[in-house]
mmCIF file of C-alpha atoms in Angstrom:
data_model
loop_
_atom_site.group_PDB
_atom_site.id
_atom_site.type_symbol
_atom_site.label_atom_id
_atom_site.label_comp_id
_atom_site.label_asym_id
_atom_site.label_seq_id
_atom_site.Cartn_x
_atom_site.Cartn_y
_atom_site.Cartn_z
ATOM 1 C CA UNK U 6 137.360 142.387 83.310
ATOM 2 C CA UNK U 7 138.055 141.741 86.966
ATOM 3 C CA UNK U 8 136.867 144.158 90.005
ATOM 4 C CA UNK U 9 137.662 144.176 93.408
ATOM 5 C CA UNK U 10 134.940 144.306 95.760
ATOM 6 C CA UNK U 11 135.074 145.447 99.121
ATOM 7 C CA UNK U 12 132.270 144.060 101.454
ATOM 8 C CA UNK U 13 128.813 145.052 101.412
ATOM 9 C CA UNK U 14 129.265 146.702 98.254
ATOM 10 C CA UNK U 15 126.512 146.350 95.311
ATOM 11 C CA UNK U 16 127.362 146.435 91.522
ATOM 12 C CA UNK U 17 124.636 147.092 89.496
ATOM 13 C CA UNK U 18 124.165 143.933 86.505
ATOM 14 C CA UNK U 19 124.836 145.711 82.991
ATOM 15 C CA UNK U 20 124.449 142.623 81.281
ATOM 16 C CA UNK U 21 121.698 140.366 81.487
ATOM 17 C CA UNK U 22 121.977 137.008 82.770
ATOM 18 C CA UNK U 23 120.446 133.822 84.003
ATOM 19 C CA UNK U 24 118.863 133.709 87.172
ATOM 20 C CA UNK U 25 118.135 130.795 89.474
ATOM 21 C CA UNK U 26 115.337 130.875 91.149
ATOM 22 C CA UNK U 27 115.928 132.223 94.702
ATOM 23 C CA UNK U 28 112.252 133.620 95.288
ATOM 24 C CA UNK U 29 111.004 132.671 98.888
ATOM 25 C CA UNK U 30 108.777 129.464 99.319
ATOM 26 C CA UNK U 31 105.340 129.890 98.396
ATOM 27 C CA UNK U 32 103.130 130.091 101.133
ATOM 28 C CA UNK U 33 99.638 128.549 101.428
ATOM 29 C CA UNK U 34 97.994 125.847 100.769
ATOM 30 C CA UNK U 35 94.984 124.574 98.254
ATOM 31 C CA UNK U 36 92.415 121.628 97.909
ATOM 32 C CA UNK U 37 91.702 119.875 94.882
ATOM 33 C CA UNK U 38 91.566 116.058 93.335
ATOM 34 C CA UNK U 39 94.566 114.276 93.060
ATOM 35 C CA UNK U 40 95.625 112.067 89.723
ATOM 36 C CA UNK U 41 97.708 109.854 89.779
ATOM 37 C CA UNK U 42 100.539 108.713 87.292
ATOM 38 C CA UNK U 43 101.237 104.509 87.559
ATOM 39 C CA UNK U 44 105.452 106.157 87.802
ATOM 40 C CA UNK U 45 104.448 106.929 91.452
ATOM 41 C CA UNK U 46 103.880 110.941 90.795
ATOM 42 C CA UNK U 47 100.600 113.048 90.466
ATOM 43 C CA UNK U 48 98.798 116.335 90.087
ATOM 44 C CA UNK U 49 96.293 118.101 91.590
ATOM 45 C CA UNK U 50 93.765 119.911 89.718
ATOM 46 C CA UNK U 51 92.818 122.922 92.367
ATOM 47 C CA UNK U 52 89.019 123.385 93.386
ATOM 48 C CA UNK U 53 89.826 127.776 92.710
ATOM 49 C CA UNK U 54 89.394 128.301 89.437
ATOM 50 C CA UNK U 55 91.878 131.397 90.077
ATOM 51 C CA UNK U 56 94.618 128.784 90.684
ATOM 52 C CA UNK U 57 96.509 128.894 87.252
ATOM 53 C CA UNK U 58 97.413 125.018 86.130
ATOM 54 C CA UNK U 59 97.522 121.769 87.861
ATOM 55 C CA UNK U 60 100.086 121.155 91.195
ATOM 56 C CA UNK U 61 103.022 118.633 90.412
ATOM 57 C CA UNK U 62 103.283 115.977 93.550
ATOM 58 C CA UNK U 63 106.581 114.282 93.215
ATOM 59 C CA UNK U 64 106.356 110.455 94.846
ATOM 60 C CA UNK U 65 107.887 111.545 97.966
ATOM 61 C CA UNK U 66 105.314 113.976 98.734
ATOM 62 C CA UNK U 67 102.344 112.155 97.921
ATOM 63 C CA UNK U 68 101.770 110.729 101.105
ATOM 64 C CA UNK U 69 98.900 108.128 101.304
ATOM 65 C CA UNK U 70 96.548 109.605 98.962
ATOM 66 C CA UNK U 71 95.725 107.581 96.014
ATOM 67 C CA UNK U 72 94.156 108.598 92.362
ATOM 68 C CA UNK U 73 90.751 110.880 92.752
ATOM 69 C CA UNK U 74 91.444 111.598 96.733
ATOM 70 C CA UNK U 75 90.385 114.722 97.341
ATOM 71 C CA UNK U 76 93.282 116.153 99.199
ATOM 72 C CA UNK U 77 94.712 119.496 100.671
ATOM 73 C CA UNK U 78 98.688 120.763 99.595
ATOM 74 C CA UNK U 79 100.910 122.626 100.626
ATOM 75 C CA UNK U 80 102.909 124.702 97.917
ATOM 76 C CA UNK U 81 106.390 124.751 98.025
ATOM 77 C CA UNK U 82 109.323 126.613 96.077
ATOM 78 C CA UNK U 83 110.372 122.947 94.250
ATOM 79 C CA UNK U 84 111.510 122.474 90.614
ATOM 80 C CA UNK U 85 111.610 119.611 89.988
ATOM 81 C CA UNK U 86 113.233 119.126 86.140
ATOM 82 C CA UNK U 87 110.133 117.462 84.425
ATOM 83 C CA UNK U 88 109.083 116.672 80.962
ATOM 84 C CA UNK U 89 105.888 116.189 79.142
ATOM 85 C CA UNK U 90 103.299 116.742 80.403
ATOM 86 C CA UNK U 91 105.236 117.333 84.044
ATOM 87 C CA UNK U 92 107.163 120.583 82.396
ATOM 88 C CA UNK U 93 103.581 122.251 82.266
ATOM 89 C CA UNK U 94 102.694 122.558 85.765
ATOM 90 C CA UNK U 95 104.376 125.704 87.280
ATOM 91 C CA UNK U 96 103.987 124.549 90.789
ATOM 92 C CA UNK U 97 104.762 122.096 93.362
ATOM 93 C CA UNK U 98 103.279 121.171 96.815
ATOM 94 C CA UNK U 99 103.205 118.149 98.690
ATOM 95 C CA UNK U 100 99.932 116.411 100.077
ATOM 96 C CA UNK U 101 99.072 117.484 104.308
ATOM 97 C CA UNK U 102 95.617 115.913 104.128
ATOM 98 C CA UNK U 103 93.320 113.693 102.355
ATOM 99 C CA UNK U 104 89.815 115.131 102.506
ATOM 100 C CA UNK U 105 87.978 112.461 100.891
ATOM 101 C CA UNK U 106 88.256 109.269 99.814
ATOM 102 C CA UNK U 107 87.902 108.506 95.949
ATOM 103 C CA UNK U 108 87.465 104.809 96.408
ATOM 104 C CA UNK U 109 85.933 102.455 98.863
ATOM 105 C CA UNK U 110 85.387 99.432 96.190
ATOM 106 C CA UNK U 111 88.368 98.423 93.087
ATOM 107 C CA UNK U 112 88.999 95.687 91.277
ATOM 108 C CA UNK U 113 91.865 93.865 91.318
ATOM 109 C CA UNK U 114 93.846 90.228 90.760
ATOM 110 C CA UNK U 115 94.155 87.681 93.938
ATOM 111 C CA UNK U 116 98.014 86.227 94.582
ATOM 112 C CA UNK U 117 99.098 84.400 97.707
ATOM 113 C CA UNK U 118 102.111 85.698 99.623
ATOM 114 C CA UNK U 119 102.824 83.652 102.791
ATOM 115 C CA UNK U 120 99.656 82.488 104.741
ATOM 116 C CA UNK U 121 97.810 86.015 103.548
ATOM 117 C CA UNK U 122 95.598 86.898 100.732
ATOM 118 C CA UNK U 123 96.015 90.071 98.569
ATOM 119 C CA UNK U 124 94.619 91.848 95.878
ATOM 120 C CA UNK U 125 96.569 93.671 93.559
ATOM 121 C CA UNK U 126 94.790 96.796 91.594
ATOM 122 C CA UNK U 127 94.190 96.571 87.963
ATOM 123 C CA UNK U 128 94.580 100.303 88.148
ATOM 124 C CA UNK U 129 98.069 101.266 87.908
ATOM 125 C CA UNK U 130 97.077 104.632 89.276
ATOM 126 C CA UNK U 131 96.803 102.662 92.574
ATOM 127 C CA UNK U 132 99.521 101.781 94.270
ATOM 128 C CA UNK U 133 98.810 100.068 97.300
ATOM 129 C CA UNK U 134 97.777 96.473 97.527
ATOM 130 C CA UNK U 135 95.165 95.436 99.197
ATOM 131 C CA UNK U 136 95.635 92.841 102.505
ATOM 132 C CA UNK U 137 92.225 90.628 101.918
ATOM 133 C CA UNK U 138 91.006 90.096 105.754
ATOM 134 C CA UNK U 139 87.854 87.735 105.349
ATOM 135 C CA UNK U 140 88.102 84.199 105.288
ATOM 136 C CA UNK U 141 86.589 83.638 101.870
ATOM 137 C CA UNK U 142 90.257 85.277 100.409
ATOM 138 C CA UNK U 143 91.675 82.232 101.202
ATOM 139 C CA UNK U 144 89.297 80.114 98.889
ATOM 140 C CA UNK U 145 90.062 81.852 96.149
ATOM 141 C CA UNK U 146 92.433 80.774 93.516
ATOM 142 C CA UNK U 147 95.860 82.941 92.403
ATOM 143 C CA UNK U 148 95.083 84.863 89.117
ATOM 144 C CA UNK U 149 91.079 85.491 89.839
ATOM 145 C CA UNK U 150 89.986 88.814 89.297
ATOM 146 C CA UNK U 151 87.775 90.111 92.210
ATOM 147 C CA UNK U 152 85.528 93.339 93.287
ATOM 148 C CA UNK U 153 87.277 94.058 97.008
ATOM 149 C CA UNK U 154 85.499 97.016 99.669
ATOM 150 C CA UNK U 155 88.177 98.805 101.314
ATOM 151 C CA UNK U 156 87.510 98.695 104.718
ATOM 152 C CA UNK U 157 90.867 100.601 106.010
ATOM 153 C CA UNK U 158 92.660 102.881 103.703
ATOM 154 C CA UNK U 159 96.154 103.085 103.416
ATOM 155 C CA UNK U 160 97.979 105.235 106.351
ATOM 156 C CA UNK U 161 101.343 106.244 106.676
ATOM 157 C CA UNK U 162 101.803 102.956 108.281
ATOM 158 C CA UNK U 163 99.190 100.917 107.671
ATOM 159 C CA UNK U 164 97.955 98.207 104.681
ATOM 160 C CA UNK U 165 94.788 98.659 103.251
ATOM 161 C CA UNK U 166 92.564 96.236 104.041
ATOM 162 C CA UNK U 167 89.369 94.881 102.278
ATOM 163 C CA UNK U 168 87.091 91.719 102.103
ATOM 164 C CA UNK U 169 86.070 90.352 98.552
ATOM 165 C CA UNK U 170 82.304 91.316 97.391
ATOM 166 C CA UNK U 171 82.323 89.781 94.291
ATOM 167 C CA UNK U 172 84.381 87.004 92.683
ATOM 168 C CA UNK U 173 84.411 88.256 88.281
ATOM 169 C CA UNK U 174 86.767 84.719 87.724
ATOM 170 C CA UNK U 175 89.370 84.428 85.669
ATOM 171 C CA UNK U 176 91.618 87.013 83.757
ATOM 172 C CA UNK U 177 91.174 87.019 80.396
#
């Protein structure tokens, strides 16, 4: 059945329907420690206990942090179609701040790339690699597996950087 509608006017719904989600943003923000996924995604498990579930931070948002930052979001009205474990959280934000570091030290394998030595996480939850600045980097054989101190975190242009503390040796 059609109706003509002049402007302005309301028609109450007599049957139900679906509804996409038009509610307004949410507003606010909350702190808690990020994990990461090795897909590029994460979630952030809120400090307030009142805060029902976990946060879903798609790869775009994540900004620098990396897996166990402490970090500050900002909620936002996104829905993102997940699955798995994803379709459980019930909101989305997107990282503003990283409080605190969760790392300072990781272990990782050497490769050569040019005339520069870098270390590549055996985390997968990590995804930066590390740009080795000490001479003793360039000693070191491709494959070894190392112990590396961050000495600059990753920024929103900027490398990590680290020097080697420990040689482990060889994979395997």
């Amino acid at each position: 059945m059609l109706v003509t509608l002049s402007p302005c006017q309301l028609v109450p719904r007599l049957l139900p329907a679906y509804n996409l989600n038009m509610a307004k943003p949410r507003q606010g923000t909350i702190t808690g420690r990020l994990t990461c996924h090795p897909d590029g995604y994460g979630f952030v498990i809120p400090d307030d206990p009142s805060v029902a579930g976990d946060v879903f931070i798609p790869p775009k948002k994540m900004r620098n942090a990396t897996h166990g930052d402490q970090v500050t979001v900002r909620l936002t009205d996104g829905r993102t179609p997940r699955r798995g474990r994803q379709a459980r959280s019930s909101l989305e934000g997107e990282v503003v701040k990283v409080d605190a570091r969760a790392r300072d030290v990781l272990v990782g394998k050497v490769f050569h790339y040019k005339d520069d030595v870098y270390v590549a996480p055996l985390d997968p939850r990590y995804h930066y690699t590390i740009r080795l600045v000490d001479e003793m980097g360039d000693d070191l054989p491709e494959g070894h597996i190392v112990t590396v101190a961050i000495l600059v975190q990753p920024g929103k242009r900027e490398m990590p950087l680290g020097e080697v503390v420990e040689v482990l040796g060889e994979p395997g």
